[in-house]
Short mmCIF file of C-alpha atoms in Angstrom, two decimals:
data_model
loop_
_atom_site.label_atom_id
_atom_site.label_comp_id
_atom_site.label_asym_id
_atom_site.label_seq_id
_atom_site.Cartn_x
_atom_site.Cartn_y
_atom_site.Cartn_z
CA UNK A 1 -57.74 -54.04 84.57
CA UNK A 2 -60.68 -54.73 85.85
CA UNK A 3 -59.30 -55.52 90.11
CA UNK A 4 -56.57 -53.00 89.76
CA UNK A 5 -53.87 -54.33 89.30
CA UNK A 6 -52.30 -51.63 86.88
CA UNK A 7 -49.40 -52.74 85.39
CA UNK A 8 -45.85 -54.49 85.39
CA UNK A 9 -43.77 -52.51 87.51
CA UNK A 10 -40.31 -55.05 88.47
CA UNK A 11 -38.24 -57.52 88.07
CA UNK A 12 -35.91 -59.15 90.29
CA UNK A 13 -33.24 -61.02 88.46
CA UNK A 14 -29.86 -63.06 89.44
CA UNK A 15 -26.88 -63.06 88.17
CA UNK A 16 -23.83 -64.62 88.35
CA UNK A 17 -21.79 -61.37 88.24
CA UNK A 18 -22.78 -58.41 89.14
CA UNK A 19 -20.75 -55.83 86.81
CA UNK A 20 -21.10 -58.02 83.51
CA UNK A 21 -24.93 -58.10 84.24
CA UNK A 22 -24.45 -54.38 84.88
CA UNK A 23 -22.65 -53.66 81.30
CA UNK A 24 -25.36 -55.99 79.87
CA UNK A 25 -28.36 -54.67 81.13
CA UNK A 26 -27.04 -50.56 80.78
CA UNK A 27 -24.99 -50.75 78.20
CA UNK A 28 -25.84 -53.50 75.47
CA UNK A 29 -29.53 -53.02 76.81
CA UNK A 30 -29.64 -49.89 77.21
CA UNK A 31 -31.39 -49.34 80.37
CA UNK A 32 -30.31 -46.34 83.18
CA UNK A 33 -28.62 -47.31 86.44
CA UNK A 34 -30.96 -45.04 88.80
CA UNK A 35 -29.29 -46.22 92.59
CA UNK A 36 -27.79 -49.11 94.76
CA UNK A 37 -28.71 -50.47 98.00
CA UNK A 38 -26.61 -52.22 100.82
CA UNK A 39 -26.77 -55.64 99.70
CA UNK A 40 -25.52 -54.50 96.22
CA UNK A 41 -28.19 -55.08 94.25
CA UNK A 42 -28.59 -52.13 91.12
CA UNK A 43 -31.78 -50.91 90.06
CA UNK A 44 -32.75 -49.90 86.77
CA UNK A 45 -34.85 -48.30 84.80
CA UNK A 46 -36.15 -47.65 81.23
CA UNK A 47 -36.30 -44.21 79.83
CA UNK A 48 -39.61 -44.00 79.26
CA UNK A 49 -41.11 -45.70 82.06
CA UNK A 50 -42.08 -43.12 84.92
CA UNK A 51 -40.57 -45.20 88.28
CA UNK A 52 -37.75 -44.62 89.89
CA UNK A 53 -36.39 -48.79 88.69
CA UNK A 54 -37.70 -51.56 87.06
CA UNK A 55 -35.15 -54.27 87.25
CA UNK A 56 -32.97 -55.01 89.77
CA UNK A 57 -29.84 -56.65 89.54
CA UNK A 58 -28.89 -59.09 92.27
CA UNK A 59 -25.00 -61.15 93.19
CA UNK A 60 -26.71 -65.11 93.19
CA UNK A 61 -24.65 -68.54 93.03
CA UNK A 62 -27.99 -69.07 91.10
CA UNK A 63 -28.98 -67.42 88.27
CA UNK A 64 -32.84 -66.62 87.34
CA UNK A 65 -35.82 -64.80 88.66
CA UNK A 66 -36.28 -63.97 92.38
CA UNK A 67 -39.98 -62.24 91.64
CA UNK A 68 -42.54 -60.17 89.14
CA UNK A 69 -43.74 -56.57 90.12
CA UNK A 70 -46.91 -55.52 89.48
CA UNK A 71 -48.24 -51.85 90.83
CA UNK A 72 -51.96 -51.84 91.82
CA UNK A 73 -53.87 -48.49 91.54
CA UNK A 74 -54.01 -47.30 95.35
CA UNK A 75 -53.53 -48.10 98.50
CA UNK A 76 -57.27 -49.53 99.06
CA UNK A 77 -56.72 -51.84 95.89
CA UNK A 78 -53.57 -53.41 97.62
CA UNK A 79 -55.26 -53.78 101.10
CA UNK A 80 -58.57 -55.48 99.17
CA UNK A 81 -56.34 -57.58 96.94
CA UNK A 82 -54.36 -58.65 100.03
CA UNK A 83 -57.87 -59.90 101.69
CA UNK A 84 -59.05 -61.09 98.06
CA UNK A 85 -55.46 -63.12 98.38
CA UNK A 86 -55.98 -64.61 101.94
CA UNK A 87 -59.47 -65.70 100.88
CA UNK A 88 -58.09 -67.57 98.46
CA UNK A 89 -55.69 -69.71 100.34
CA UNK A 90 -52.68 -67.13 99.31
CA UNK A 91 -49.73 -68.25 101.38
CA UNK A 92 -48.75 -64.17 101.61
CA UNK A 93 -45.49 -61.86 103.12
CA UNK A 94 -45.27 -58.30 103.51
CA UNK A 95 -42.05 -56.39 102.50
CA UNK A 96 -42.09 -53.49 104.11
CA UNK A 97 -41.44 -49.47 102.37
CA UNK A 98 -38.36 -49.29 100.97
CA UNK A 99 -36.51 -52.81 101.47
CA UNK A 100 -36.54 -51.88 97.18
CA UNK A 101 -34.81 -48.06 97.56
CA UNK A 102 -37.75 -46.06 96.69
CA UNK A 103 -40.46 -48.92 96.65
CA UNK A 104 -43.55 -48.68 99.08
CA UNK A 105 -44.71 -51.81 100.86
CA UNK A 106 -45.14 -54.68 98.51
CA UNK A 107 -46.93 -57.25 99.03
CA UNK A 108 -46.15 -60.67 98.04
CA UNK A 109 -47.01 -64.50 97.09
CA UNK A 110 -46.28 -67.64 95.09
CA UNK A 111 -48.15 -68.61 91.97
CA UNK A 112 -49.09 -72.13 91.52
CA UNK A 113 -46.53 -71.97 88.86
CA UNK A 114 -43.96 -71.47 91.64
CA UNK A 115 -43.50 -68.27 90.58
CA UNK A 116 -43.52 -64.97 94.35
CA UNK A 117 -44.91 -62.08 92.23
CA UNK A 118 -45.69 -59.76 94.45
CA UNK A 119 -47.84 -55.78 94.51
CA UNK A 120 -47.32 -52.52 95.42
CA UNK A 121 -49.36 -49.52 95.23
CA UNK A 122 -46.08 -46.72 95.64
CA UNK A 123 -43.21 -46.07 93.86
CA UNK A 124 -41.04 -43.45 94.05
CA UNK A 125 -42.07 -41.07 90.26
CA UNK A 126 -39.10 -40.38 89.07
CA UNK A 127 -40.45 -39.84 85.37
CA UNK A 128 -39.22 -40.48 81.91
CA UNK A 129 -35.68 -39.99 81.87
CA UNK A 130 -33.51 -37.80 80.52
CA UNK A 131 -36.72 -35.24 79.31
CA UNK A 132 -37.97 -32.72 81.02
CA UNK A 133 -41.88 -32.54 82.46
CA UNK A 134 -43.09 -29.24 80.39
CA UNK A 135 -42.70 -29.55 76.23
CA UNK A 136 -40.53 -32.68 76.60
CA UNK A 137 -38.65 -33.56 73.46
CA UNK A 138 -39.40 -36.65 71.26
CA UNK A 139 -36.56 -38.49 72.87
CA UNK A 140 -32.98 -38.18 75.14
CA UNK A 141 -29.61 -37.80 73.14
CA UNK A 142 -27.33 -39.61 74.91
CA UNK A 143 -28.89 -43.53 75.42
CA UNK A 144 -26.46 -46.13 75.06
CA UNK A 145 -26.22 -49.31 73.00
CA UNK A 146 -30.14 -51.12 72.37
CA UNK A 147 -32.55 -47.72 74.27
CA UNK A 148 -34.22 -50.03 75.50
CA UNK A 149 -38.40 -48.60 75.38
CA UNK A 150 -40.13 -50.47 79.09
CA UNK A 151 -40.44 -53.46 80.47
CA UNK A 152 -42.23 -55.22 78.96
CA UNK A 153 -43.33 -58.45 80.48
CA UNK A 154 -41.95 -61.92 81.09
CA UNK A 155 -42.42 -64.83 79.89
CA UNK A 156 -42.36 -68.19 82.98
CA UNK A 157 -42.22 -71.31 82.34
CA UNK A 158 -43.75 -73.93 85.27
CA UNK A 159 -47.04 -76.16 85.64
CA UNK A 160 -50.26 -75.97 87.70
CA UNK A 161 -51.44 -74.09 84.72
CA UNK A 162 -54.37 -73.73 84.87
CA UNK A 163 -54.44 -72.61 89.13
CA UNK A 164 -52.15 -69.83 87.50
CA UNK A 165 -54.96 -68.87 85.12
CA UNK A 166 -57.80 -69.18 88.04
CA UNK A 167 -55.20 -67.07 90.39
CA UNK A 168 -54.73 -64.44 88.01
CA UNK A 169 -58.01 -64.07 86.35
CA UNK A 170 -59.70 -64.11 89.11
CA UNK A 171 -57.88 -62.71 91.70
CA UNK A 172 -56.11 -60.62 90.16
CA UNK A 173 -58.30 -59.10 87.59
CA UNK A 174 -55.54 -60.78 84.56
CA UNK A 175 -58.03 -61.79 80.86
CA UNK A 176 -56.40 -64.64 78.48
CA UNK A 177 -55.02 -62.37 75.62
CA UNK A 178 -53.70 -65.61 73.35
CA UNK A 179 -53.22 -69.39 73.98
CA UNK A 180 -51.59 -72.77 72.89
CA UNK A 181 -54.32 -75.64 73.44
CA UNK A 182 -53.10 -79.39 72.88
CA UNK A 183 -55.12 -81.85 71.30
CA UNK A 184 -57.27 -82.60 74.45
CA UNK A 185 -58.16 -78.94 75.31
CA UNK A 186 -55.48 -78.63 77.70
CA UNK A 187 -53.58 -74.91 77.88
CA UNK A 188 -50.32 -75.15 77.57
CA UNK A 189 -48.92 -71.63 77.31
CA UNK A 190 -51.06 -68.75 78.17
CA UNK A 191 -50.65 -65.55 77.84
CA UNK A 192 -52.41 -63.03 80.65
CA UNK A 193 -52.38 -59.44 80.17
CA UNK A 194 -53.95 -56.53 82.11
CA UNK A 195 -54.24 -53.72 79.22
CA UNK A 196 -54.63 -53.97 75.28
CA UNK A 197 -51.02 -55.13 74.88
CA UNK A 198 -50.72 -58.66 73.93
CA UNK A 199 -49.32 -59.54 77.48
CA UNK A 200 -48.80 -58.15 80.81
CA UNK A 201 -46.89 -62.74 82.06
CA UNK A 202 -47.17 -65.33 80.30
CA UNK A 203 -46.75 -68.35 80.77
CA UNK A 204 -45.93 -72.16 79.62
CA UNK A 205 -46.88 -76.00 80.70
CA UNK A 206 -42.73 -77.25 82.40
CA UNK A 207 -42.69 -80.28 85.11
CA UNK A 208 -40.66 -78.04 87.03
CA UNK A 209 -41.75 -74.97 88.86
CA UNK A 210 -40.25 -71.57 89.14
CA UNK A 211 -38.21 -71.05 85.95
CA UNK A 212 -37.91 -68.39 84.16
CA UNK A 213 -37.95 -68.09 80.54
CA UNK A 214 -37.30 -64.61 79.47
CA UNK A 215 -38.05 -60.59 80.60
CA UNK A 216 -38.66 -59.19 77.12
CA UNK A 217 -38.33 -54.90 76.47
CA UNK A 218 -40.19 -52.87 74.07
CA UNK A 219 -38.37 -51.36 70.55
CA UNK A 220 -40.86 -48.74 68.61
CA UNK A 221 -39.93 -49.99 65.67
CA UNK A 222 -38.10 -53.39 63.07
CA UNK A 223 -35.21 -50.88 62.68
CA UNK A 224 -34.50 -50.70 65.91
CA UNK A 225 -34.39 -54.92 66.01
CA UNK A 226 -32.14 -54.85 63.91
CA UNK A 227 -29.92 -52.94 65.60
CA UNK A 228 -30.25 -54.31 68.03
CA UNK A 229 -29.39 -57.41 66.69
CA UNK A 230 -25.97 -55.82 65.25
CA UNK A 231 -25.17 -54.68 68.40
CA UNK A 232 -25.04 -58.58 69.75
CA UNK A 233 -23.31 -59.78 67.56
CA UNK A 234 -20.35 -56.03 67.90
CA UNK A 235 -20.72 -57.01 72.32
CA UNK A 236 -20.02 -60.77 70.60
CA UNK A 237 -23.34 -62.03 73.03
CA UNK A 238 -24.48 -65.26 73.76
CA UNK A 239 -27.24 -65.48 70.73
CA UNK A 240 -30.52 -67.43 71.21
CA UNK A 241 -32.54 -67.04 68.34
CA UNK A 242 -33.19 -63.82 65.02
CA UNK A 243 -34.51 -61.25 64.80
CA UNK A 244 -37.70 -63.12 63.84
CA UNK A 245 -41.37 -62.69 64.66
CA UNK A 246 -43.19 -64.83 67.04
CA UNK A 247 -46.77 -66.48 65.53
CA UNK A 248 -48.42 -65.60 69.13
CA UNK A 249 -48.81 -62.42 69.23
CA UNK A 250 -46.96 -61.65 66.12
CA UNK A 251 -43.68 -59.65 68.40
CA UNK A 252 -40.73 -59.04 66.14
CA UNK A 253 -38.49 -60.08 67.83
CA UNK A 254 -34.87 -61.52 68.82
CA UNK A 255 -34.07 -63.38 71.94
CA UNK A 256 -30.75 -63.39 73.73
CA UNK A 257 -28.42 -64.25 76.73
CA UNK A 258 -27.14 -62.08 79.94
CA UNK A 259 -23.76 -63.12 81.03
CA UNK A 260 -25.72 -65.52 83.39
CA UNK A 261 -27.52 -67.30 80.77
CA UNK A 262 -30.85 -65.00 82.11
CA UNK A 263 -32.28 -64.89 78.58
CA UNK A 264 -33.55 -61.15 76.71
CA UNK A 265 -35.75 -60.19 74.44
CA UNK A 266 -36.34 -56.69 73.16
CA UNK A 267 -39.11 -56.67 70.38
CA UNK A 268 -41.59 -54.15 68.35
CA UNK A 269 -45.14 -54.18 66.77
CA UNK A 270 -47.50 -56.73 67.74
CA UNK A 271 -51.23 -57.66 68.58
CA UNK A 272 -53.63 -56.08 70.68
CA UNK A 273 -56.70 -56.16 72.27
CA UNK A 274 -59.80 -55.20 73.57
CA UNK A 275 -62.88 -56.23 76.27
CA UNK A 276 -64.91 -57.26 72.94
CA UNK A 277 -61.22 -59.58 71.52
CA UNK A 278 -61.75 -63.93 72.50
CA UNK A 279 -58.72 -64.80 73.09
CA UNK A 280 -56.32 -65.82 70.17
CA UNK A 281 -54.62 -69.01 69.59
CA UNK A 282 -52.46 -71.71 68.09
CA UNK A 283 -52.87 -75.61 68.71
CA UNK A 284 -49.89 -77.12 70.02
CA UNK A 285 -49.20 -79.31 66.97
CA UNK A 286 -48.48 -75.94 65.39
CA UNK A 287 -46.53 -74.73 67.92
CA UNK A 288 -42.86 -74.41 65.83
CA UNK A 289 -44.76 -71.59 63.90
CA UNK A 290 -46.52 -70.33 67.01
CA UNK A 291 -43.04 -68.99 68.84
CA UNK A 292 -41.33 -69.23 65.92
CA UNK A 293 -43.23 -67.58 62.56
CA UNK A 294 -40.75 -68.65 60.07
CA UNK A 295 -38.53 -70.70 60.88
CA UNK A 296 -41.72 -72.78 61.94
CA UNK A 297 -39.85 -75.55 63.89
CA UNK A 298 -38.39 -74.43 67.47
CA UNK A 299 -34.82 -74.51 68.12
CA UNK A 300 -34.33 -77.00 71.15
CA UNK A 301 -33.45 -74.12 73.22
CA UNK A 302 -36.98 -72.75 73.77
CA UNK A 303 -38.52 -75.31 75.87
CA UNK A 304 -34.67 -76.71 77.85
CA UNK A 305 -32.91 -73.02 78.24
CA UNK A 306 -34.58 -71.40 81.49
CA UNK A 307 -33.05 -69.98 85.21
CA UNK B 1 0.78 -77.03 73.49
CA UNK B 2 0.83 -78.10 69.78
CA UNK B 3 -0.53 -76.43 67.20
CA UNK B 4 -2.65 -73.65 68.53
CA UNK B 5 -4.50 -74.69 72.02
CA UNK B 6 -4.83 -77.94 73.44
CA UNK B 7 -6.88 -81.57 72.37
CA UNK B 8 -10.36 -81.98 73.58
CA UNK B 9 -12.16 -85.28 72.50
CA UNK B 10 -15.02 -85.54 73.46
CA UNK B 11 -15.75 -90.05 74.60
CA UNK B 12 -19.46 -90.54 73.40
CA UNK B 13 -18.60 -88.71 69.58
CA UNK B 14 -15.63 -89.84 70.12
CA UNK B 15 -15.24 -86.12 68.53
CA UNK B 16 -11.81 -83.73 69.03
CA UNK B 17 -11.09 -80.19 68.43
CA UNK B 18 -9.10 -77.53 69.71
CA UNK B 19 -9.26 -74.71 72.63
CA UNK B 20 -7.47 -72.04 73.60
CA UNK B 21 -6.55 -71.35 77.37
CA UNK B 22 -8.24 -68.11 76.75
CA UNK B 23 -10.85 -70.04 75.28
CA UNK B 24 -14.26 -71.91 76.39
CA UNK B 25 -14.42 -75.60 75.89
CA UNK B 26 -18.04 -73.77 74.37
CA UNK B 27 -17.51 -72.12 72.20
CA UNK B 28 -13.81 -73.60 71.08
CA UNK B 29 -16.64 -75.96 69.88
CA UNK B 30 -18.90 -73.73 68.18
CA UNK B 31 -16.60 -72.18 66.87
CA UNK B 32 -14.78 -75.23 64.91
CA UNK B 33 -18.55 -76.79 64.23
CA UNK B 34 -18.92 -79.05 66.57
CA UNK B 35 -21.91 -80.60 67.56
CA UNK B 36 -21.01 -83.16 70.56
CA UNK B 37 -22.42 -80.70 73.73
CA UNK B 38 -25.69 -79.11 73.17
CA UNK B 39 -25.77 -75.43 73.08
CA UNK B 40 -27.71 -72.95 75.73
CA UNK B 41 -27.13 -70.33 77.34
CA UNK B 42 -23.27 -69.60 77.20
CA UNK B 43 -23.10 -68.32 80.85
CA UNK B 44 -23.24 -70.66 82.93
CA UNK B 45 -26.85 -70.13 84.18
CA UNK B 46 -29.26 -73.06 82.19
CA UNK B 47 -26.94 -76.19 82.38
CA UNK B 48 -27.70 -77.78 78.79
CA UNK B 49 -23.88 -78.10 78.75
CA UNK B 50 -23.22 -80.23 81.10
CA UNK B 51 -19.56 -82.28 81.21
CA UNK B 52 -17.83 -84.15 83.13
CA UNK B 53 -14.10 -84.28 82.48
CA UNK B 54 -12.59 -87.16 82.51
CA UNK B 55 -8.81 -85.94 82.47
CA UNK B 56 -6.37 -83.36 81.93
CA UNK B 57 -6.40 -79.55 84.27
CA UNK B 58 -8.93 -76.54 83.66
CA UNK B 59 -9.83 -74.14 85.55
CA UNK B 60 -13.80 -72.82 85.76
CA UNK B 61 -15.62 -69.40 85.55
CA UNK B 62 -18.66 -68.99 87.38
CA UNK B 63 -21.85 -72.05 87.42
CA UNK B 64 -25.38 -71.66 88.29
CA UNK B 65 -25.02 -74.02 91.79
CA UNK B 66 -28.15 -75.16 90.57
CA UNK B 67 -26.55 -77.49 87.83
CA UNK B 68 -23.43 -77.84 89.20
CA UNK B 69 -22.82 -77.47 93.52
CA UNK B 70 -18.93 -76.85 94.99
CA UNK B 71 -19.22 -81.02 96.00
CA UNK B 72 -19.70 -82.00 91.68
CA UNK B 73 -17.78 -80.04 90.58
CA UNK B 74 -14.44 -81.09 92.50
CA UNK B 75 -16.26 -84.24 90.90
CA UNK B 76 -15.00 -83.10 87.23
CA UNK B 77 -18.16 -82.06 86.80
CA UNK B 78 -18.32 -78.98 84.48
CA UNK B 79 -20.10 -76.58 81.94
CA UNK B 80 -18.53 -76.55 78.58
CA UNK B 81 -19.33 -72.82 78.13
CA UNK B 82 -17.37 -71.84 81.42
CA UNK B 83 -14.37 -74.72 81.50
CA UNK B 84 -11.69 -73.26 80.39
CA UNK B 85 -8.85 -76.09 79.61
CA UNK B 86 -4.48 -76.09 81.04
CA UNK B 87 -3.72 -78.98 79.17
CA UNK B 88 -5.39 -82.05 77.10
CA UNK B 89 -9.24 -82.79 77.66
CA UNK B 90 -11.31 -85.73 78.14
CA UNK B 91 -14.83 -84.83 78.57
CA UNK B 92 -17.77 -86.33 78.50
CA UNK B 93 -21.24 -84.76 77.19
CA UNK B 94 -23.82 -85.94 80.11
CA UNK B 95 -26.72 -84.61 78.11
CA UNK B 96 -27.81 -86.30 75.29
CA UNK B 97 -28.71 -83.48 72.42
CA UNK B 98 -32.66 -83.70 71.92
CA UNK B 99 -34.02 -84.08 68.47
CA UNK B 100 -35.68 -81.41 66.24
CA UNK B 101 -32.84 -78.81 66.40
CA UNK B 102 -32.04 -79.35 63.06
CA UNK B 103 -33.54 -75.27 62.74
CA UNK B 104 -30.82 -74.08 65.05
CA UNK B 105 -28.77 -71.73 63.20
CA UNK B 106 -25.91 -71.16 65.78
CA UNK B 107 -25.56 -75.35 66.03
CA UNK B 108 -25.34 -76.07 62.32
CA UNK B 109 -22.21 -77.79 61.66
CA UNK B 110 -20.67 -77.43 59.43
CA UNK B 111 -18.71 -79.98 56.91
CA UNK B 112 -14.81 -79.51 57.49
#
């Protein structure tokens, strides 16, 4: 958080059908529907999140990610980072407060990978869902489905990884937590963090810009991941792979798809970092084990199925 | 519609399987253990299961316009996961299977 960028705040996803997407994110993942707007977008959050929303669904004729937003510590920081982005040569767009309901002014830029990101300082503080502010109970009793704890990170596919790395580390204050390097020492995957988490956003080298691999949601325990897998079967939801463990981050995971083909992950556990930790490195020749630690082989979908 | 459903013939592999009218071609293929079309997201989003319908009538549910623009759809392109037959169909898989997918539990062929 060296530059005042605090944490992932939201992701806006395009879906082919809003109602089936809502059934997926609300009833299966267990996100809470918080609001809708005149554009027809639906706002959701996971129950431990303190701000009003973290997932926005927008109906469109092509699935994928519109943008991912990061919250910064305050308005001064937002102004400073805006100037830093401009000085770095980024084109920026300012989106007025209220364009997303309950969210303050957003500063949007495109990373060299082709993805759009935005920074904001303010969002309506609604508190953890279903709990009292004082003497909160352990968890609310009326959660649905997988009972996702929080929106955790996105994995994005695009090119120009090195330039993206430079932007995220030098301007935005992320650090490299984990990486995959090829025989020439070129980084083909970079897991970037703002915190002690193994990743707040991750990028994998891909020939096309701006592709979406998955949005990930945190669960507490391995038992919760198995229960999520049960729910995926009960609802006949399209599964990708798992439950299994990643080599990278060592998180325990399952990948599946929303009804429009956007990949989701729910996971638990995983590595932590402090500032004195060196980046964890995996070799590209062992990419199968790095991604799927038990199978030790990639499924074709990991590299090809994107929105 | 003899036996259950319509006959789907994939011309590159020569494989055939049956598909009910309310079942997607990809889902029927997976259920019968065939692998002639690669399986991706199953949601009309990723484009992996793109096919050309060579003959027969069918309906399509919503597909990503990035992979099947409306003009292409009129010319018989479709994503098998969103393709529902109304007669027997002849389809051509447009993506060749990649290597290294032997470990994919969800695509393993069942010998019958």
